[in-house]
PDB file of C-alpha atoms and ligand atoms in Angstrom:
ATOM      1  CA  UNK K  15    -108.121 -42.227 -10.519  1.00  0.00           C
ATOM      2  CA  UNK K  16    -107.950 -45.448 -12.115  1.00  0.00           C
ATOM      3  CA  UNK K  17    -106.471 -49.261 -10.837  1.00  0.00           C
ATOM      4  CA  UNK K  18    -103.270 -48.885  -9.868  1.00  0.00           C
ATOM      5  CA  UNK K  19     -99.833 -49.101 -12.414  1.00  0.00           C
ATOM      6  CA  UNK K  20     -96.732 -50.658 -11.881  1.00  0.00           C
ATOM      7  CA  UNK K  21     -93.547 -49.507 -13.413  1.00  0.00           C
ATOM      8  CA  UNK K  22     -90.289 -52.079 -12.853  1.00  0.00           C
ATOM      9  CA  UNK K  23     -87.713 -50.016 -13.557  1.00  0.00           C
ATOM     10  CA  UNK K  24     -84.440 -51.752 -15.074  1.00  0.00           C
ATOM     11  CA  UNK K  25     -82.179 -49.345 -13.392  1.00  0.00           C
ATOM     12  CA  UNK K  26     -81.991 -51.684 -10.898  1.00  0.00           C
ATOM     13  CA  UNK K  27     -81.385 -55.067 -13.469  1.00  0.00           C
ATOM     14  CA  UNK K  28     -78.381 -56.680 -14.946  1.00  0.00           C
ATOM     15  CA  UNK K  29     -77.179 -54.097 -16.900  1.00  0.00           C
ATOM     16  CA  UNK K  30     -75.304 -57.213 -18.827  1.00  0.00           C
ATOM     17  CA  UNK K  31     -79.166 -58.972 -19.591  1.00  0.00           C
ATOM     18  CA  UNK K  32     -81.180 -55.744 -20.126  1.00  0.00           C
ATOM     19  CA  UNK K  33     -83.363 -58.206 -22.270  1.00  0.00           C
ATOM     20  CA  UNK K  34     -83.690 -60.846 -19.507  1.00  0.00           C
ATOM     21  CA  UNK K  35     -84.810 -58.276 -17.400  1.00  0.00           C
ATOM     22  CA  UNK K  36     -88.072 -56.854 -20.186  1.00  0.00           C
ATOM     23  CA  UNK K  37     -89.034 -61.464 -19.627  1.00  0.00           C
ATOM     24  CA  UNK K  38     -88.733 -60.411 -15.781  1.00  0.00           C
ATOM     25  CA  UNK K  39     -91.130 -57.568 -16.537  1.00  0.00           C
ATOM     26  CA  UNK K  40     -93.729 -58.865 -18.756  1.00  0.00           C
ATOM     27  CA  UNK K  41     -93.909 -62.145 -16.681  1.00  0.00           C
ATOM     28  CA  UNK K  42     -94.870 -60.460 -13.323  1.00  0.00           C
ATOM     29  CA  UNK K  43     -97.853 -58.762 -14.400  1.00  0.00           C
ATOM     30  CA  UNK K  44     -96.642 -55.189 -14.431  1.00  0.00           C
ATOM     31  CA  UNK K  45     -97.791 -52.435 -16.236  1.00  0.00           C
ATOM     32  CA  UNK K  46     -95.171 -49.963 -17.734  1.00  0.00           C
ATOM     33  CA  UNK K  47     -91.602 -50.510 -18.091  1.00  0.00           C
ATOM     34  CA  UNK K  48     -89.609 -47.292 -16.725  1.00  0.00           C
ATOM     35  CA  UNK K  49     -86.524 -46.271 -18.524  1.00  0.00           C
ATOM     36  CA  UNK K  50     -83.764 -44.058 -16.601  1.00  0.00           C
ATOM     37  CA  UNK K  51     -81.761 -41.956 -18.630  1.00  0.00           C
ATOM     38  CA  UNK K  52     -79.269 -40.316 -17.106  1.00  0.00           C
ATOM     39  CA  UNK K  53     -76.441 -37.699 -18.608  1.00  0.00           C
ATOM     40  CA  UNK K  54     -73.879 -37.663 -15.308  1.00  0.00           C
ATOM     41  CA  UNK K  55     -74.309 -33.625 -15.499  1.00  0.00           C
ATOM     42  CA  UNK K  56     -78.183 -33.163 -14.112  1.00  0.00           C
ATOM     43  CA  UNK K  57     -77.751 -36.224 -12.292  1.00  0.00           C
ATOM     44  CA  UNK K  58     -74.021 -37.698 -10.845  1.00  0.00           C
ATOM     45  CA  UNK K  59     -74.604 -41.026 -13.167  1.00  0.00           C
ATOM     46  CA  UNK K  60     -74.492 -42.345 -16.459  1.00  0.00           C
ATOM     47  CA  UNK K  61     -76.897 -45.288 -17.842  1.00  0.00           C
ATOM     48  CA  UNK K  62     -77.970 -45.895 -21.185  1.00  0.00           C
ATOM     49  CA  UNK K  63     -79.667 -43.927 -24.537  1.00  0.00           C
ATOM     50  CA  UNK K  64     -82.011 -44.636 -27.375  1.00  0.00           C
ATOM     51  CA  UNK K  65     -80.591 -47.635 -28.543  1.00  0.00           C
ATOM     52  CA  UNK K  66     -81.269 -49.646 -25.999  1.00  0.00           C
ATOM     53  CA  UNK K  67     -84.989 -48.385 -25.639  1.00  0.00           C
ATOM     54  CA  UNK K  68     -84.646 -49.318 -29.551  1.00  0.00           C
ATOM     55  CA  UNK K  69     -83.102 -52.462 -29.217  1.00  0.00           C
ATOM     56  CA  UNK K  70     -85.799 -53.441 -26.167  1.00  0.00           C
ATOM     57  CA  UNK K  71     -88.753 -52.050 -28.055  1.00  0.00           C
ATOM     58  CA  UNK K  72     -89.769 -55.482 -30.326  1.00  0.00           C
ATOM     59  CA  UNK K  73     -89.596 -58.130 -26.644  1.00  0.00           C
ATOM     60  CA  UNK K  74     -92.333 -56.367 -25.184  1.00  0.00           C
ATOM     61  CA  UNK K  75     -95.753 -54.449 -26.048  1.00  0.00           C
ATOM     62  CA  UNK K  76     -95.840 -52.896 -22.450  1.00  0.00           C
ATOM     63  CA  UNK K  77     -95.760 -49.298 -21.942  1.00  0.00           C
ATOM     64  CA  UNK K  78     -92.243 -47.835 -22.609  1.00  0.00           C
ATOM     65  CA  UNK K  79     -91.898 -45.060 -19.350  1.00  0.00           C
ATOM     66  CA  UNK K  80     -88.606 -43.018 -20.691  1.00  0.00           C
ATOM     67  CA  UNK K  81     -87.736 -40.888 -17.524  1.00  0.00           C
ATOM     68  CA  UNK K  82     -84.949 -37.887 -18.876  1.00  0.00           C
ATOM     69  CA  UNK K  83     -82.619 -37.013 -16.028  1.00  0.00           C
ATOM     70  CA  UNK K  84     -80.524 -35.406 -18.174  1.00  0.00           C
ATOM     71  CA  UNK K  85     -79.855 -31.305 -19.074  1.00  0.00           C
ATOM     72  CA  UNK K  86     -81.395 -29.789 -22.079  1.00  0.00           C
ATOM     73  CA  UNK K  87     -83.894 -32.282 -22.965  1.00  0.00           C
ATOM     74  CA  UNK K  88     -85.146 -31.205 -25.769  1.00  0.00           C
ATOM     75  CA  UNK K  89     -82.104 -32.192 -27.760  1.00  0.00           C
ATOM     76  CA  UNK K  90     -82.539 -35.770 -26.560  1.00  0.00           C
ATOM     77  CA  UNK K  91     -86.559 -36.265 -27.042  1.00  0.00           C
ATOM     78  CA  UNK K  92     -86.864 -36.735 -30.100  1.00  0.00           C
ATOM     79  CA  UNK K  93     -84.253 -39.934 -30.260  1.00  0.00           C
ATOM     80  CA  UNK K  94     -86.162 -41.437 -27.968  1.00  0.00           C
ATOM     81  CA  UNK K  95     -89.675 -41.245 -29.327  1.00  0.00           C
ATOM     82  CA  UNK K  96     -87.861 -42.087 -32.381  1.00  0.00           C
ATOM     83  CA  UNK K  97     -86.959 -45.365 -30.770  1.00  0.00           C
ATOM     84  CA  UNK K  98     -90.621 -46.149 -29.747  1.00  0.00           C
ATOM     85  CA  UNK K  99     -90.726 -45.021 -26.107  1.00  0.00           C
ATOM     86  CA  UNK K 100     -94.918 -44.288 -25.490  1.00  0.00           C
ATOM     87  CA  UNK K 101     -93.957 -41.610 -22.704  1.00  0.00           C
ATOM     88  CA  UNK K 102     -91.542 -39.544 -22.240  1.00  0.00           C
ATOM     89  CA  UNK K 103     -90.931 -37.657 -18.838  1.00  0.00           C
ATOM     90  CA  UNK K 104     -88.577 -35.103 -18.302  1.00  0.00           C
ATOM     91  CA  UNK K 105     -87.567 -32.163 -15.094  1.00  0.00           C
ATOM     92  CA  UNK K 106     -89.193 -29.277 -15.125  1.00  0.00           C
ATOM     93  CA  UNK K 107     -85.450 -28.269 -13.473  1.00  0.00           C
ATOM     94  CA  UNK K 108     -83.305 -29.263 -16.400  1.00  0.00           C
ATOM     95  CA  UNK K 109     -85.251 -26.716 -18.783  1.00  0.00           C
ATOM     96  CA  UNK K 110     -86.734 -23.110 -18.811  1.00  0.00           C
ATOM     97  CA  UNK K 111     -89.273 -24.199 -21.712  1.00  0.00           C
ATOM     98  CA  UNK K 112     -90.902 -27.072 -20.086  1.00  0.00           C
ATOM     99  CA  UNK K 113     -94.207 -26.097 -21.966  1.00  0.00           C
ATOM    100  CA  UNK K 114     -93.132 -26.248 -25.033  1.00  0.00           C
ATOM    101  CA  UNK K 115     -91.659 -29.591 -24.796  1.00  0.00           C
ATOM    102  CA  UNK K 116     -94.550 -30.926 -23.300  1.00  0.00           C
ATOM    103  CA  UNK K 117     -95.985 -29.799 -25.918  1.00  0.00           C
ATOM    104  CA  UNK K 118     -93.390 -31.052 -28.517  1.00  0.00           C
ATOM    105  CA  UNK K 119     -93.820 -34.779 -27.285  1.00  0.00           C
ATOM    106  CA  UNK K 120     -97.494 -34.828 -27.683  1.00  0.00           C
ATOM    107  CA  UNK K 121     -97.193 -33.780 -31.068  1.00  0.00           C
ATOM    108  CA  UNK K 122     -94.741 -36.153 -31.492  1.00  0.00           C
ATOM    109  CA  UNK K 123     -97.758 -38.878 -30.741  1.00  0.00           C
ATOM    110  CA  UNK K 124     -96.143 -39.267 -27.586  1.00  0.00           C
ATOM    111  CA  UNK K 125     -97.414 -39.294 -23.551  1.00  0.00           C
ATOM    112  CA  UNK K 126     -95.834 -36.045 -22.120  1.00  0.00           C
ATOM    113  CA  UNK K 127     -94.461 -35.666 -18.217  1.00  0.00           C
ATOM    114  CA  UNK K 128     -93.227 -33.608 -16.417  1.00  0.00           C
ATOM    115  CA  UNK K 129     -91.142 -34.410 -13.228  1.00  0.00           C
ATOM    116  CA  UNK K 130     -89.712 -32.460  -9.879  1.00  0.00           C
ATOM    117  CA  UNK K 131     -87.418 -33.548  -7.676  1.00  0.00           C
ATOM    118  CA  UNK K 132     -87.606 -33.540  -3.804  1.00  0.00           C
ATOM    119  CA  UNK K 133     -86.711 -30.090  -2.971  1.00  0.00           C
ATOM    120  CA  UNK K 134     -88.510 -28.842  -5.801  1.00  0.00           C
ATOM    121  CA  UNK K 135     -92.742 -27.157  -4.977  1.00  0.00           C
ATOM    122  CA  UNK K 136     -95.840 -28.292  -6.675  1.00  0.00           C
ATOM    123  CA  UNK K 137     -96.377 -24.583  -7.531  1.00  0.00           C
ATOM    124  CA  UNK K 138     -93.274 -24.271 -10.212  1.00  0.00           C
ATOM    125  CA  UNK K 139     -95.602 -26.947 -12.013  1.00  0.00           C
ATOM    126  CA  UNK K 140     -98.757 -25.521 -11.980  1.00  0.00           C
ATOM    127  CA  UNK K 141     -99.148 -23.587 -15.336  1.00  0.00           C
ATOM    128  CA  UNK K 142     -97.726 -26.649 -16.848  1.00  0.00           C
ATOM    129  CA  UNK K 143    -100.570 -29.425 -15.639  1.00  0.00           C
ATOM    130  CA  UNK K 144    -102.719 -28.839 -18.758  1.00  0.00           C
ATOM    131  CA  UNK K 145    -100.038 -30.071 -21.036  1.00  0.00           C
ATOM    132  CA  UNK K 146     -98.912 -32.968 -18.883  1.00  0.00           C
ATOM    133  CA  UNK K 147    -100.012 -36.578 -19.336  1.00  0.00           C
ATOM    134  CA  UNK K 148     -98.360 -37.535 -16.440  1.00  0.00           C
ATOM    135  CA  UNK K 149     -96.859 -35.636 -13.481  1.00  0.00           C
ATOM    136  CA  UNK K 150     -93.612 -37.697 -11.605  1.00  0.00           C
ATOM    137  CA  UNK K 151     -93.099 -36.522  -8.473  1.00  0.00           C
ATOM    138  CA  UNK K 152     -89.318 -37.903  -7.430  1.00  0.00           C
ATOM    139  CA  UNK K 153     -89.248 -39.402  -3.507  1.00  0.00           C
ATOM    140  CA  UNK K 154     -85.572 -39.628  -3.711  1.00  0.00           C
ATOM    141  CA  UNK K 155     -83.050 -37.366  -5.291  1.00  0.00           C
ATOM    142  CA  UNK K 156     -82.624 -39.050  -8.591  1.00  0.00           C
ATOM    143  CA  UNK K 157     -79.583 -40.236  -9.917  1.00  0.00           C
ATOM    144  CA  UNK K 158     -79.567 -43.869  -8.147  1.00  0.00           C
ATOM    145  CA  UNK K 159     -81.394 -46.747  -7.253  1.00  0.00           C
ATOM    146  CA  UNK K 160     -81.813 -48.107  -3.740  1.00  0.00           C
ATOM    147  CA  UNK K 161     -82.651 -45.559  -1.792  1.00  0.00           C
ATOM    148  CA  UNK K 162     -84.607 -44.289   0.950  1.00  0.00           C
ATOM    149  CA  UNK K 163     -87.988 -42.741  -0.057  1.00  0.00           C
ATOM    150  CA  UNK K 164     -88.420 -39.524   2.089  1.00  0.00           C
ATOM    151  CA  UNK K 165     -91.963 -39.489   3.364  1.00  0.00           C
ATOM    152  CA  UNK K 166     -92.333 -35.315   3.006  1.00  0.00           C
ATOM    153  CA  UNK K 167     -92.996 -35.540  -0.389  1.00  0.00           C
ATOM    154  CA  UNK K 168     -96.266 -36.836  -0.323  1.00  0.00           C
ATOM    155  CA  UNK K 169     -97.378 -33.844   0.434  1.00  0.00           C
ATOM    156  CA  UNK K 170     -96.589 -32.550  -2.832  1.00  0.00           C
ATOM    157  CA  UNK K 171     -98.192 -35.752  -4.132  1.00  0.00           C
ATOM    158  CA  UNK K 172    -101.602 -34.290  -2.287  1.00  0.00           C
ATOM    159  CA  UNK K 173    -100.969 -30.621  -3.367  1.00  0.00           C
ATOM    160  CA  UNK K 174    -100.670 -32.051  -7.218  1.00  0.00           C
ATOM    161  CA  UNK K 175    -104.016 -34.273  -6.939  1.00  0.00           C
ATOM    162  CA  UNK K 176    -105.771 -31.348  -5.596  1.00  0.00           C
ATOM    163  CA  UNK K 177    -104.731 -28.954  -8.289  1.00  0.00           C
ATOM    164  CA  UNK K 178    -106.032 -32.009 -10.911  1.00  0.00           C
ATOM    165  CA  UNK K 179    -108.937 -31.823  -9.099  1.00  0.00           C
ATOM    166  CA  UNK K 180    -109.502 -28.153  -9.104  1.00  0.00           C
ATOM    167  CA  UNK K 181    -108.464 -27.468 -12.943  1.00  0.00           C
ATOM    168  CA  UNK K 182    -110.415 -31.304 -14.010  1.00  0.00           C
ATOM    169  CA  UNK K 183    -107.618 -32.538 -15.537  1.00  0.00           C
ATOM    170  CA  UNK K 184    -106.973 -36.399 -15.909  1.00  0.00           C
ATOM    171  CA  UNK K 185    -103.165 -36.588 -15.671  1.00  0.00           C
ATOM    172  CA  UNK K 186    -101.429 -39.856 -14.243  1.00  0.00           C
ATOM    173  CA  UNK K 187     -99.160 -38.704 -10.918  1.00  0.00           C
ATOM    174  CA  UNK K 188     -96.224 -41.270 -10.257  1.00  0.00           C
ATOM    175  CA  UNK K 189     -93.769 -41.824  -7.670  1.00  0.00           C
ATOM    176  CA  UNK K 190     -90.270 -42.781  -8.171  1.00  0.00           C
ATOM    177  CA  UNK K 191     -87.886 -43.860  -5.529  1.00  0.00           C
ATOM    178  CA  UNK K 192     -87.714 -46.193  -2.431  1.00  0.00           C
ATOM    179  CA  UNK K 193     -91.343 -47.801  -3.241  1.00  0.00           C
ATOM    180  CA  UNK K 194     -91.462 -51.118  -1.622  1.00  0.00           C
ATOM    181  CA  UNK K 195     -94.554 -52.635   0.107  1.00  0.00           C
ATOM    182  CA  UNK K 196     -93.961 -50.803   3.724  1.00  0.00           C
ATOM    183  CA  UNK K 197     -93.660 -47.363   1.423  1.00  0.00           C
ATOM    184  CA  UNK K 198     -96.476 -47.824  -1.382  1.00  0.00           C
ATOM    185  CA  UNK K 199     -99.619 -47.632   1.198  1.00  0.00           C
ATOM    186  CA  UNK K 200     -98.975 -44.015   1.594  1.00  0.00           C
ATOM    187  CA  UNK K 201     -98.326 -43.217  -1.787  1.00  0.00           C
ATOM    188  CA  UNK K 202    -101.693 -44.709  -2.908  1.00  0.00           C
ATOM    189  CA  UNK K 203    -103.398 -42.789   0.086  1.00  0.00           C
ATOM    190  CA  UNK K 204    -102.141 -39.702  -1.274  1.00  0.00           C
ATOM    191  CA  UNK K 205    -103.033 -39.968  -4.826  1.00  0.00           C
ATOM    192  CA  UNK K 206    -101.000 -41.979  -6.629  1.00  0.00           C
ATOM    193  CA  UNK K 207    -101.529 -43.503 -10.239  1.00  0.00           C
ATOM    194  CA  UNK K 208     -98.648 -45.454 -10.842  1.00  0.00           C
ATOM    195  CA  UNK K 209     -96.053 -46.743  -9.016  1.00  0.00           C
ATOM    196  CA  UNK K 210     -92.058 -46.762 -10.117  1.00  0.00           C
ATOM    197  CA  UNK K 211     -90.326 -49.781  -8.444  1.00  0.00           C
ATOM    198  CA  UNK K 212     -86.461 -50.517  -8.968  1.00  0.00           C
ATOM    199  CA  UNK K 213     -84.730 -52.239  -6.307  1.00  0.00           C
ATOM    200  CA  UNK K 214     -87.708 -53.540  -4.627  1.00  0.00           C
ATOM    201  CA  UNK K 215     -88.865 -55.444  -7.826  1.00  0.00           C
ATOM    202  CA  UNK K 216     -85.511 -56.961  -8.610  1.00  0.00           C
ATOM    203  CA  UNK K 217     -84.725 -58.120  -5.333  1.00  0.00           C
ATOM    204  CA  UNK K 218     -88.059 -59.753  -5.013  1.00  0.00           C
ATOM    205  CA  UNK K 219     -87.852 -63.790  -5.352  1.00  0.00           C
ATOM    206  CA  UNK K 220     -91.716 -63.605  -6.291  1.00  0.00           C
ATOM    207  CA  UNK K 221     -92.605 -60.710  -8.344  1.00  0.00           C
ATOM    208  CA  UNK K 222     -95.458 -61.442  -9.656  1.00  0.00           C
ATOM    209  CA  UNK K 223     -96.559 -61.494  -5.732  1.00  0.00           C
ATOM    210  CA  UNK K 224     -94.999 -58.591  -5.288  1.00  0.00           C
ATOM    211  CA  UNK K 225     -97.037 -56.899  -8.243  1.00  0.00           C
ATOM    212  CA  UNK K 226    -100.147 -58.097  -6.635  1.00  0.00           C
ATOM    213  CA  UNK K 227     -99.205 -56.947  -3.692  1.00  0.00           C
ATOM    214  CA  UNK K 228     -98.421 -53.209  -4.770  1.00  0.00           C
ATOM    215  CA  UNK K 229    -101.500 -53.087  -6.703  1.00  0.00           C
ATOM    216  CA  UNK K 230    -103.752 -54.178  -4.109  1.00  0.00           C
ATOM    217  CA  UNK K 231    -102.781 -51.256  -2.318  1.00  0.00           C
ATOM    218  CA  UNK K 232     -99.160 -52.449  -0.775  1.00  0.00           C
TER     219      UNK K 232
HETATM  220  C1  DX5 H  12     -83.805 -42.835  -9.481  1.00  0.00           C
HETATM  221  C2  DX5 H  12     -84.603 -43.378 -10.642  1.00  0.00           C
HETATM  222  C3  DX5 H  12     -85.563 -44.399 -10.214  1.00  0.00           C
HETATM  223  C4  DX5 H  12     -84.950 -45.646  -9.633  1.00  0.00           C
HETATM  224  C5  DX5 H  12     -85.828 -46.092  -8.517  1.00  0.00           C
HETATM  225  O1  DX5 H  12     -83.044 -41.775  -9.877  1.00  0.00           O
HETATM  226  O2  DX5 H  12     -85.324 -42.338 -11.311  1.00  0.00           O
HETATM  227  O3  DX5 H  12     -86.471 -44.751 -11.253  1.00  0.00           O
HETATM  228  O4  DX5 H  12     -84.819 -46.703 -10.545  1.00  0.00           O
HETATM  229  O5  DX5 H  12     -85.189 -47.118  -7.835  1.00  0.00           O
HETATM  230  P1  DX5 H  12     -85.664 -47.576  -6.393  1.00  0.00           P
HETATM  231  O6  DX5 H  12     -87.050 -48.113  -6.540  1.00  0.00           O
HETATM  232  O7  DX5 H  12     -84.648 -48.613  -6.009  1.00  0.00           O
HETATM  233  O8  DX5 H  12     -85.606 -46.375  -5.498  1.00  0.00           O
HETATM  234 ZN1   ZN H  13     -86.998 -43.000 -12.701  1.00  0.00          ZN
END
């Protein structure tokens, strides 16, 4: 659609300098800064909750990317537009009444998304694309950082863009897990908006080359 975003996530940081890692961020040239929340029951890990997307929110003005792995999220949204996250993403398999909480979070003033994981078809989301701001479309199975993305699900990625395409909707489709610069090329190819980088950014002794990198197309 548009340029190409980039979305450091600080799952991958020192969880002992969460605000070291926002400087990291905002230095490189990135877009968004992606948020994992994680409950340890939809997902087998725990990180953090709205007061640390609270406690981040004055260091930087960049796009706060709340992703909710985490059961019933519609108990937990509103804390964390309360605490001044601008999207907020949650799975379509953690709820039955995805629509309404899409629905919920743009009322709240608030970029809705929806997100699958790998094993999960682009058809359970269909119905849902005209209340979704953004669309993340997991290349792991969520839960950590570091590992490998699995190639098969940018096909999804291309079934998704096409069904933009056909209904004319403008949602932003992501990509969350083992992006690096060998994996990114693909992603683009197949549609991508905006990138979700964790390990790859924080290992990276030059990110702001690494930024440039992944937004020139990997
Ligand atoms: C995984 C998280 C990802 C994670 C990506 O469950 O949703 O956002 O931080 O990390 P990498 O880029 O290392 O796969
Ligand atoms: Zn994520």
């Amino acid at each position: 659609m548009g340029k190409t975003l980039i979305a450091p996530s600080i799952l991958s940081a020192d969880f002992a300098d969460f605000a070291g890692a926002v400087r990291e961020i905002d230095a490189s040239g990135a877009d968004w800064i992606h948020l994992d929340i994680m409950d340890g029951c939809f997902v087998p890990n725990l990180t953090f909750g709205p007061k640390l997307v609270a406690d981040l929110r004055p260091r930087s003005s960049l796009f706060f990317d709340a992703h909710l792995m985490v059961n019933e999220p519609e108990k937990l949204v509103p804390a964390f537009a309360q605490a001044g996250a601008d999207g907020i993403t949650f799975h379509a398999e953690a709820t039955v009444h995805s629509q309404r909480l899409l629905t919920s979070i743009r009322d709240m003033g608030k970029k809705a998304g929806i997100s699958v994981v790998p094993s999960t078809p682009a058809a359970q989301i269909g119905e849902l694309l005209p209340y979704a701001d953004m669309v993340l479309v997991m290349t792991v199975n969520p839960g950590f950082g570091g590992q490998k993305f699995i190639p098969e699900c940018l096909e999804k990625v291309r079934k998704i863009a096409e069904m933009r395409k056909q209904q004319g909707l403008d949602f932003l489709i992501s990509v969350d897990g083992g992006i690096q610069e060998e994996t990114a090329p693909a992603a683009l190819e197949a549609g991508v908006d905006v990138l979700v980088v964790g390990s790859a950014f924080f290992a990276a002794a030059d990110k702001p080359a690494l930024v440039r990198c992944l937004k020139s197309g990997g």
